[in-house]
Amino acid sequence: MRWGLHDSPFGRALLAATPRGLCWLSFVVDGDEQASADILKAEWRGFQLAEDPTATAGMAARAFDFGGTPGDPIPLVARGTAFQMTVWRALLRIPFGHVTSYQELARSIGRPEAPRAVGAAVGRNPISLVIPCHRVVLKSGVPHNYRWGVPLKKALLAFEAAGAAP
């Protein structure tokens, strides 16, 4: 697995990829790149990891291409429970510029009694931004709980709202 730190419109981001696809996208919090790398290494303990920003640069460019350039979707390699995978697939169906609540997301996967479990799965999403966990908000519409901070979640949502087609 190759990983690298890259600039994004929202600060530094860490991406990791296998030959099959993108398996990690996280944001650097408080400028602490080492902490971001340590989290990646802990999450993928037992895997051979090599810092190689050249190998992840193409995926970073695609992940942060908000111009909507048509093309093949980024191949993703997600690792999680069956429930988490179901939630992450549901996240991929939330359109750019839109949000949903944890309750609505739970209903959409046929588990209306499980909004908290859905929230936990949303929070474990390993490929932030590409699997758009930031598009899930409280039923009241308030953005809350984001692994890299609520201010970043609000910035992502505002960016998408400004660029969404009417």
mmCIF file of the C-alpha atoms, coordinates in Angstrom:
data_MODEL
# 
_entry.id   MODEL 
# 
loop_
_atom_site.group_PDB 
_atom_site.id 
_atom_site.type_symbol 
_atom_site.label_atom_id 
_atom_site.label_alt_id 
_atom_site.label_comp_id 
_atom_site.label_asym_id 
_atom_site.label_entity_id 
_atom_site.label_seq_id 
_atom_site.pdbx_PDB_ins_code 
_atom_site.Cartn_x 
_atom_site.Cartn_y 
_atom_site.Cartn_z 
_atom_site.occupancy 
_atom_site.B_iso_or_equiv 
_atom_site.pdbx_formal_charge 
_atom_site.auth_seq_id 
_atom_site.auth_comp_id 
_atom_site.auth_asym_id 
_atom_site.auth_atom_id 
_atom_site.pdbx_PDB_model_num 
ATOM 1   C CA . MET A 1 1   ? 0.000   0.000  0.000   1.00 0.00 ? 1   MET A CA 1 
ATOM 2   C CA . ARG A 1 2   ? 1.326   3.416  -0.973  1.00 0.00 ? 2   ARG A CA 1 
ATOM 3   C CA . TRP A 1 3   ? 0.405   6.619  0.833   1.00 0.00 ? 3   TRP A CA 1 
ATOM 4   C CA . GLY A 1 4   ? 1.079   10.298 0.519   1.00 0.00 ? 4   GLY A CA 1 
ATOM 5   C CA . LEU A 1 5   ? 0.183   13.708 1.859   1.00 0.00 ? 5   LEU A CA 1 
ATOM 6   C CA . HIS A 1 6   ? -1.384  16.131 -0.599  1.00 0.00 ? 6   HIS A CA 1 
ATOM 7   C CA . ASP A 1 7   ? -2.793  19.627 -0.655  1.00 0.00 ? 7   ASP A CA 1 
ATOM 8   C CA . SER A 1 8   ? -6.535  19.955 -1.106  1.00 0.00 ? 8   SER A CA 1 
ATOM 9   C CA . PRO A 1 9   ? -8.924  22.909 -1.196  1.00 0.00 ? 9   PRO A CA 1 
ATOM 10  C CA . PHE A 1 10  ? -9.620  22.036 2.455   1.00 0.00 ? 10  PHE A CA 1 
ATOM 11  C CA . GLY A 1 11  ? -6.085  21.668 3.757   1.00 0.00 ? 11  GLY A CA 1 
ATOM 12  C CA . ARG A 1 12  ? -3.678  18.775 3.775   1.00 0.00 ? 12  ARG A CA 1 
ATOM 13  C CA . ALA A 1 13  ? -5.025  15.307 3.166   1.00 0.00 ? 13  ALA A CA 1 
ATOM 14  C CA . LEU A 1 14  ? -3.551  11.852 3.463   1.00 0.00 ? 14  LEU A CA 1 
ATOM 15  C CA . LEU A 1 15  ? -4.429  9.312  0.799   1.00 0.00 ? 15  LEU A CA 1 
ATOM 16  C CA . ALA A 1 16  ? -3.489  5.638  0.598   1.00 0.00 ? 16  ALA A CA 1 
ATOM 17  C CA . ALA A 1 17  ? -4.006  3.222  -2.243  1.00 0.00 ? 17  ALA A CA 1 
ATOM 18  C CA . THR A 1 18  ? -3.464  -0.387 -3.139  1.00 0.00 ? 18  THR A CA 1 
ATOM 19  C CA . PRO A 1 19  ? -2.996  -1.532 -6.734  1.00 0.00 ? 19  PRO A CA 1 
ATOM 20  C CA . ARG A 1 20  ? -6.790  -2.094 -6.764  1.00 0.00 ? 20  ARG A CA 1 
ATOM 21  C CA . GLY A 1 21  ? -7.795  1.411  -5.681  1.00 0.00 ? 21  GLY A CA 1 
ATOM 22  C CA . LEU A 1 22  ? -8.090  4.141  -3.080  1.00 0.00 ? 22  LEU A CA 1 
ATOM 23  C CA . CYS A 1 23  ? -8.420  2.736  0.433   1.00 0.00 ? 23  CYS A CA 1 
ATOM 24  C CA . TRP A 1 24  ? -7.926  5.791  2.656   1.00 0.00 ? 24  TRP A CA 1 
ATOM 25  C CA . LEU A 1 25  ? -8.571  9.518  2.542   1.00 0.00 ? 25  LEU A CA 1 
ATOM 26  C CA . SER A 1 26  ? -8.308  11.558 5.713   1.00 0.00 ? 26  SER A CA 1 
ATOM 27  C CA . PHE A 1 27  ? -7.604  15.173 6.545   1.00 0.00 ? 27  PHE A CA 1 
ATOM 28  C CA . VAL A 1 28  ? -4.681  16.445 8.595   1.00 0.00 ? 28  VAL A CA 1 
ATOM 29  C CA . VAL A 1 29  ? -5.911  17.992 11.834  1.00 0.00 ? 29  VAL A CA 1 
ATOM 30  C CA . ASP A 1 30  ? -4.072  20.951 13.369  1.00 0.00 ? 30  ASP A CA 1 
ATOM 31  C CA . GLY A 1 31  ? -1.186  20.550 10.919  1.00 0.00 ? 31  GLY A CA 1 
ATOM 32  C CA . ASP A 1 32  ? -0.097  17.294 12.571  1.00 0.00 ? 32  ASP A CA 1 
ATOM 33  C CA . GLU A 1 33  ? 0.877   15.197 9.554   1.00 0.00 ? 33  GLU A CA 1 
ATOM 34  C CA . GLN A 1 34  ? 2.628   12.611 11.731  1.00 0.00 ? 34  GLN A CA 1 
ATOM 35  C CA . ALA A 1 35  ? -0.562  11.982 13.720  1.00 0.00 ? 35  ALA A CA 1 
ATOM 36  C CA . SER A 1 36  ? -2.439  11.447 10.446  1.00 0.00 ? 36  SER A CA 1 
ATOM 37  C CA . ALA A 1 37  ? 0.177   8.958  9.281   1.00 0.00 ? 37  ALA A CA 1 
ATOM 38  C CA . ASP A 1 38  ? 0.062   7.196  12.661  1.00 0.00 ? 38  ASP A CA 1 
ATOM 39  C CA . ILE A 1 39  ? -3.730  6.793  12.405  1.00 0.00 ? 39  ILE A CA 1 
ATOM 40  C CA . LEU A 1 40  ? -3.373  5.285  8.924   1.00 0.00 ? 40  LEU A CA 1 
ATOM 41  C CA . LYS A 1 41  ? -0.697  2.887  10.156  1.00 0.00 ? 41  LYS A CA 1 
ATOM 42  C CA . ALA A 1 42  ? -2.834  1.830  13.139  1.00 0.00 ? 42  ALA A CA 1 
ATOM 43  C CA . GLU A 1 43  ? -5.895  1.269  10.950  1.00 0.00 ? 43  GLU A CA 1 
ATOM 44  C CA . TRP A 1 44  ? -3.904  -0.819 8.459   1.00 0.00 ? 44  TRP A CA 1 
ATOM 45  C CA . ARG A 1 45  ? -1.666  -2.597 10.969  1.00 0.00 ? 45  ARG A CA 1 
ATOM 46  C CA . GLY A 1 46  ? -0.148  -5.700 9.425   1.00 0.00 ? 46  GLY A CA 1 
ATOM 47  C CA . PHE A 1 47  ? -0.051  -4.240 5.908   1.00 0.00 ? 47  PHE A CA 1 
ATOM 48  C CA . GLN A 1 48  ? 3.117   -3.096 4.193   1.00 0.00 ? 48  GLN A CA 1 
ATOM 49  C CA . LEU A 1 49  ? 2.876   0.674  3.952   1.00 0.00 ? 49  LEU A CA 1 
ATOM 50  C CA . ALA A 1 50  ? 5.247   2.833  1.936   1.00 0.00 ? 50  ALA A CA 1 
ATOM 51  C CA . GLU A 1 51  ? 5.224   6.604  1.833   1.00 0.00 ? 51  GLU A CA 1 
ATOM 52  C CA . ASP A 1 52  ? 5.042   7.418  -1.877  1.00 0.00 ? 52  ASP A CA 1 
ATOM 53  C CA . PRO A 1 53  ? 3.159   10.637 -2.695  1.00 0.00 ? 53  PRO A CA 1 
ATOM 54  C CA . THR A 1 54  ? 3.903   10.189 -6.387  1.00 0.00 ? 54  THR A CA 1 
ATOM 55  C CA . ALA A 1 55  ? 1.886   6.952  -6.372  1.00 0.00 ? 55  ALA A CA 1 
ATOM 56  C CA . THR A 1 56  ? -1.146  8.661  -4.786  1.00 0.00 ? 56  THR A CA 1 
ATOM 57  C CA . ALA A 1 57  ? -0.949  11.989 -6.637  1.00 0.00 ? 57  ALA A CA 1 
ATOM 58  C CA . GLY A 1 58  ? -3.264  10.907 -9.446  1.00 0.00 ? 58  GLY A CA 1 
ATOM 59  C CA . MET A 1 59  ? -5.944  9.745  -7.022  1.00 0.00 ? 59  MET A CA 1 
ATOM 60  C CA . ALA A 1 60  ? -5.585  12.965 -5.039  1.00 0.00 ? 60  ALA A CA 1 
ATOM 61  C CA . ALA A 1 61  ? -6.092  14.997 -8.214  1.00 0.00 ? 61  ALA A CA 1 
ATOM 62  C CA . ARG A 1 62  ? -9.245  13.014 -9.027  1.00 0.00 ? 62  ARG A CA 1 
ATOM 63  C CA . ALA A 1 63  ? -10.589 13.148 -5.471  1.00 0.00 ? 63  ALA A CA 1 
ATOM 64  C CA . PHE A 1 64  ? -10.237 16.925 -5.358  1.00 0.00 ? 64  PHE A CA 1 
ATOM 65  C CA . ASP A 1 65  ? -11.506 17.578 -8.906  1.00 0.00 ? 65  ASP A CA 1 
ATOM 66  C CA . PHE A 1 66  ? -14.702 19.373 -8.023  1.00 0.00 ? 66  PHE A CA 1 
ATOM 67  C CA . GLY A 1 67  ? -15.169 20.653 -11.546 1.00 0.00 ? 67  GLY A CA 1 
ATOM 68  C CA . GLY A 1 68  ? -17.249 17.591 -12.237 1.00 0.00 ? 68  GLY A CA 1 
ATOM 69  C CA . THR A 1 69  ? -14.977 16.340 -14.977 1.00 0.00 ? 69  THR A CA 1 
ATOM 70  C CA . PRO A 1 70  ? -16.729 13.222 -16.247 1.00 0.00 ? 70  PRO A CA 1 
ATOM 71  C CA . GLY A 1 71  ? -14.773 10.039 -16.166 1.00 0.00 ? 71  GLY A CA 1 
ATOM 72  C CA . ASP A 1 72  ? -14.532 6.689  -14.565 1.00 0.00 ? 72  ASP A CA 1 
ATOM 73  C CA . PRO A 1 73  ? -15.239 6.664  -10.845 1.00 0.00 ? 73  PRO A CA 1 
ATOM 74  C CA . ILE A 1 74  ? -12.257 6.323  -8.545  1.00 0.00 ? 74  ILE A CA 1 
ATOM 75  C CA . PRO A 1 75  ? -11.805 2.636  -7.741  1.00 0.00 ? 75  PRO A CA 1 
ATOM 76  C CA . LEU A 1 76  ? -12.311 2.129  -4.011  1.00 0.00 ? 76  LEU A CA 1 
ATOM 77  C CA . VAL A 1 77  ? -11.053 -0.586 -1.702  1.00 0.00 ? 77  VAL A CA 1 
ATOM 78  C CA . ALA A 1 78  ? -13.016 -0.324 1.533   1.00 0.00 ? 78  ALA A CA 1 
ATOM 79  C CA . ARG A 1 79  ? -12.606 -2.695 4.432   1.00 0.00 ? 79  ARG A CA 1 
ATOM 80  C CA . GLY A 1 80  ? -15.407 -3.006 6.981   1.00 0.00 ? 80  GLY A CA 1 
ATOM 81  C CA . THR A 1 81  ? -18.278 -5.078 8.292   1.00 0.00 ? 81  THR A CA 1 
ATOM 82  C CA . ALA A 1 82  ? -21.220 -5.958 6.063   1.00 0.00 ? 82  ALA A CA 1 
ATOM 83  C CA . PHE A 1 83  ? -23.279 -3.307 7.867   1.00 0.00 ? 83  PHE A CA 1 
ATOM 84  C CA . GLN A 1 84  ? -20.603 -0.639 7.404   1.00 0.00 ? 84  GLN A CA 1 
ATOM 85  C CA . MET A 1 85  ? -20.306 -1.484 3.706   1.00 0.00 ? 85  MET A CA 1 
ATOM 86  C CA . THR A 1 86  ? -24.091 -1.129 3.333   1.00 0.00 ? 86  THR A CA 1 
ATOM 87  C CA . VAL A 1 87  ? -23.968 2.297  4.991   1.00 0.00 ? 87  VAL A CA 1 
ATOM 88  C CA . TRP A 1 88  ? -20.990 3.418  2.887   1.00 0.00 ? 88  TRP A CA 1 
ATOM 89  C CA . ARG A 1 89  ? -22.746 2.351  -0.333  1.00 0.00 ? 89  ARG A CA 1 
ATOM 90  C CA . ALA A 1 90  ? -25.758 4.411  0.783   1.00 0.00 ? 90  ALA A CA 1 
ATOM 91  C CA . LEU A 1 91  ? -23.485 7.414  1.353   1.00 0.00 ? 91  LEU A CA 1 
ATOM 92  C CA . LEU A 1 92  ? -22.322 7.150  -2.252  1.00 0.00 ? 92  LEU A CA 1 
ATOM 93  C CA . ARG A 1 93  ? -25.942 7.684  -3.374  1.00 0.00 ? 93  ARG A CA 1 
ATOM 94  C CA . ILE A 1 94  ? -26.232 11.101 -1.668  1.00 0.00 ? 94  ILE A CA 1 
ATOM 95  C CA . PRO A 1 95  ? -25.890 13.646 -4.481  1.00 0.00 ? 95  PRO A CA 1 
ATOM 96  C CA . PHE A 1 96  ? -23.292 16.419 -4.452  1.00 0.00 ? 96  PHE A CA 1 
ATOM 97  C CA . GLY A 1 97  ? -24.729 19.465 -2.683  1.00 0.00 ? 97  GLY A CA 1 
ATOM 98  C CA . HIS A 1 98  ? -27.365 17.498 -0.756  1.00 0.00 ? 98  HIS A CA 1 
ATOM 99  C CA . VAL A 1 99  ? -27.553 16.244 2.800   1.00 0.00 ? 99  VAL A CA 1 
ATOM 100 C CA . THR A 1 100 ? -29.475 13.576 4.627   1.00 0.00 ? 100 THR A CA 1 
ATOM 101 C CA . SER A 1 101 ? -30.042 12.773 8.285   1.00 0.00 ? 101 SER A CA 1 
ATOM 102 C CA . TYR A 1 102 ? -28.853 9.726  10.158  1.00 0.00 ? 102 TYR A CA 1 
ATOM 103 C CA . GLN A 1 103 ? -32.514 8.677  10.478  1.00 0.00 ? 103 GLN A CA 1 
ATOM 104 C CA . GLU A 1 104 ? -33.142 8.997  6.741   1.00 0.00 ? 104 GLU A CA 1 
ATOM 105 C CA . LEU A 1 105 ? -29.961 7.114  5.956   1.00 0.00 ? 105 LEU A CA 1 
ATOM 106 C CA . ALA A 1 106 ? -31.023 4.336  8.342   1.00 0.00 ? 106 ALA A CA 1 
ATOM 107 C CA . ARG A 1 107 ? -34.425 4.174  6.627   1.00 0.00 ? 107 ARG A CA 1 
ATOM 108 C CA . SER A 1 108 ? -32.800 4.084  3.191   1.00 0.00 ? 108 SER A CA 1 
ATOM 109 C CA . ILE A 1 109 ? -30.933 0.891  4.079   1.00 0.00 ? 109 ILE A CA 1 
ATOM 110 C CA . GLY A 1 110 ? -33.976 -0.754 5.638   1.00 0.00 ? 110 GLY A CA 1 
ATOM 111 C CA . ARG A 1 111 ? -32.830 -0.234 9.229   1.00 0.00 ? 111 ARG A CA 1 
ATOM 112 C CA . PRO A 1 112 ? -35.047 2.600  10.547  1.00 0.00 ? 112 PRO A CA 1 
ATOM 113 C CA . GLU A 1 113 ? -34.449 1.475  14.136  1.00 0.00 ? 113 GLU A CA 1 
ATOM 114 C CA . ALA A 1 114 ? -30.678 1.920  13.828  1.00 0.00 ? 114 ALA A CA 1 
ATOM 115 C CA . PRO A 1 115 ? -29.755 5.584  13.311  1.00 0.00 ? 115 PRO A CA 1 
ATOM 116 C CA . ARG A 1 116 ? -27.073 5.392  16.022  1.00 0.00 ? 116 ARG A CA 1 
ATOM 117 C CA . ALA A 1 117 ? -25.473 2.321  14.456  1.00 0.00 ? 117 ALA A CA 1 
ATOM 118 C CA . VAL A 1 118 ? -25.624 4.108  11.105  1.00 0.00 ? 118 VAL A CA 1 
ATOM 119 C CA . GLY A 1 119 ? -23.914 7.107  12.717  1.00 0.00 ? 119 GLY A CA 1 
ATOM 120 C CA . ALA A 1 120 ? -21.162 4.857  14.041  1.00 0.00 ? 120 ALA A CA 1 
ATOM 121 C CA . ALA A 1 121 ? -20.655 3.337  10.570  1.00 0.00 ? 121 ALA A CA 1 
ATOM 122 C CA . VAL A 1 122 ? -20.597 6.815  9.005   1.00 0.00 ? 122 VAL A CA 1 
ATOM 123 C CA . GLY A 1 123 ? -17.884 7.794  11.484  1.00 0.00 ? 123 GLY A CA 1 
ATOM 124 C CA . ARG A 1 124 ? -15.748 4.765  10.546  1.00 0.00 ? 124 ARG A CA 1 
ATOM 125 C CA . ASN A 1 125 ? -15.721 5.626  6.840   1.00 0.00 ? 125 ASN A CA 1 
ATOM 126 C CA . PRO A 1 126 ? -12.100 5.178  5.711   1.00 0.00 ? 126 PRO A CA 1 
ATOM 127 C CA . ILE A 1 127 ? -12.377 7.128  2.459   1.00 0.00 ? 127 ILE A CA 1 
ATOM 128 C CA . SER A 1 128 ? -13.638 10.539 3.479   1.00 0.00 ? 128 SER A CA 1 
ATOM 129 C CA . LEU A 1 129 ? -14.897 12.969 0.876   1.00 0.00 ? 129 LEU A CA 1 
ATOM 130 C CA . VAL A 1 130 ? -15.044 10.334 -1.868  1.00 0.00 ? 130 VAL A CA 1 
ATOM 131 C CA . ILE A 1 131 ? -17.481 8.346  0.269   1.00 0.00 ? 131 ILE A CA 1 
ATOM 132 C CA . PRO A 1 132 ? -19.306 11.504 1.370   1.00 0.00 ? 132 PRO A CA 1 
ATOM 133 C CA . CYS A 1 133 ? -19.866 10.992 5.092   1.00 0.00 ? 133 CYS A CA 1 
ATOM 134 C CA . HIS A 1 134 ? -19.858 14.794 5.490   1.00 0.00 ? 134 HIS A CA 1 
ATOM 135 C CA . ARG A 1 135 ? -23.318 14.878 3.849   1.00 0.00 ? 135 ARG A CA 1 
ATOM 136 C CA . VAL A 1 136 ? -25.001 13.343 6.900   1.00 0.00 ? 136 VAL A CA 1 
ATOM 137 C CA . VAL A 1 137 ? -26.377 15.790 9.461   1.00 0.00 ? 137 VAL A CA 1 
ATOM 138 C CA . LEU A 1 138 ? -28.706 15.761 12.433  1.00 0.00 ? 138 LEU A CA 1 
ATOM 139 C CA . LYS A 1 139 ? -32.445 15.574 11.759  1.00 0.00 ? 139 LYS A CA 1 
ATOM 140 C CA . SER A 1 140 ? -32.568 19.304 12.590  1.00 0.00 ? 140 SER A CA 1 
ATOM 141 C CA . GLY A 1 141 ? -30.148 19.980 9.720   1.00 0.00 ? 141 GLY A CA 1 
ATOM 142 C CA . VAL A 1 142 ? -27.247 20.849 12.018  1.00 0.00 ? 142 VAL A CA 1 
ATOM 143 C CA . PRO A 1 143 ? -23.851 19.487 10.947  1.00 0.00 ? 143 PRO A CA 1 
ATOM 144 C CA . HIS A 1 144 ? -22.249 17.635 13.815  1.00 0.00 ? 144 HIS A CA 1 
ATOM 145 C CA . ASN A 1 145 ? -19.655 14.954 14.561  1.00 0.00 ? 145 ASN A CA 1 
ATOM 146 C CA . TYR A 1 146 ? -16.986 14.863 11.912  1.00 0.00 ? 146 TYR A CA 1 
ATOM 147 C CA . ARG A 1 147 ? -13.764 12.971 12.434  1.00 0.00 ? 147 ARG A CA 1 
ATOM 148 C CA . TRP A 1 148 ? -11.717 15.965 11.298  1.00 0.00 ? 148 TRP A CA 1 
ATOM 149 C CA . GLY A 1 149 ? -13.808 18.598 13.047  1.00 0.00 ? 149 GLY A CA 1 
ATOM 150 C CA . VAL A 1 150 ? -17.187 20.223 12.570  1.00 0.00 ? 150 VAL A CA 1 
ATOM 151 C CA . PRO A 1 151 ? -15.650 23.369 10.995  1.00 0.00 ? 151 PRO A CA 1 
ATOM 152 C CA . LEU A 1 152 ? -14.284 21.248 8.130   1.00 0.00 ? 152 LEU A CA 1 
ATOM 153 C CA . LYS A 1 153 ? -17.650 19.495 7.728   1.00 0.00 ? 153 LYS A CA 1 
ATOM 154 C CA . LYS A 1 154 ? -19.377 22.891 7.532   1.00 0.00 ? 154 LYS A CA 1 
ATOM 155 C CA . ALA A 1 155 ? -16.817 24.088 4.961   1.00 0.00 ? 155 ALA A CA 1 
ATOM 156 C CA . LEU A 1 156 ? -17.368 20.992 2.803   1.00 0.00 ? 156 LEU A CA 1 
ATOM 157 C CA . LEU A 1 157 ? -21.142 21.388 2.955   1.00 0.00 ? 157 LEU A CA 1 
ATOM 158 C CA . ALA A 1 158 ? -20.970 25.121 2.172   1.00 0.00 ? 158 ALA A CA 1 
ATOM 159 C CA . PHE A 1 159 ? -18.634 24.447 -0.753  1.00 0.00 ? 159 PHE A CA 1 
ATOM 160 C CA . GLU A 1 160 ? -20.983 21.828 -2.169  1.00 0.00 ? 160 GLU A CA 1 
ATOM 161 C CA . ALA A 1 161 ? -24.090 23.959 -1.573  1.00 0.00 ? 161 ALA A CA 1 
ATOM 162 C CA . ALA A 1 162 ? -22.496 26.842 -3.465  1.00 0.00 ? 162 ALA A CA 1 
ATOM 163 C CA . GLY A 1 163 ? -21.607 24.580 -6.400  1.00 0.00 ? 163 GLY A CA 1 
ATOM 164 C CA . ALA A 1 164 ? -24.780 22.518 -6.520  1.00 0.00 ? 164 ALA A CA 1 
ATOM 165 C CA . ALA A 1 165 ? -27.042 22.962 -9.503  1.00 0.00 ? 165 ALA A CA 1 
ATOM 166 C CA . PRO A 1 166 ? -30.325 24.722 -8.610  1.00 0.00 ? 166 PRO A CA 1 
# 
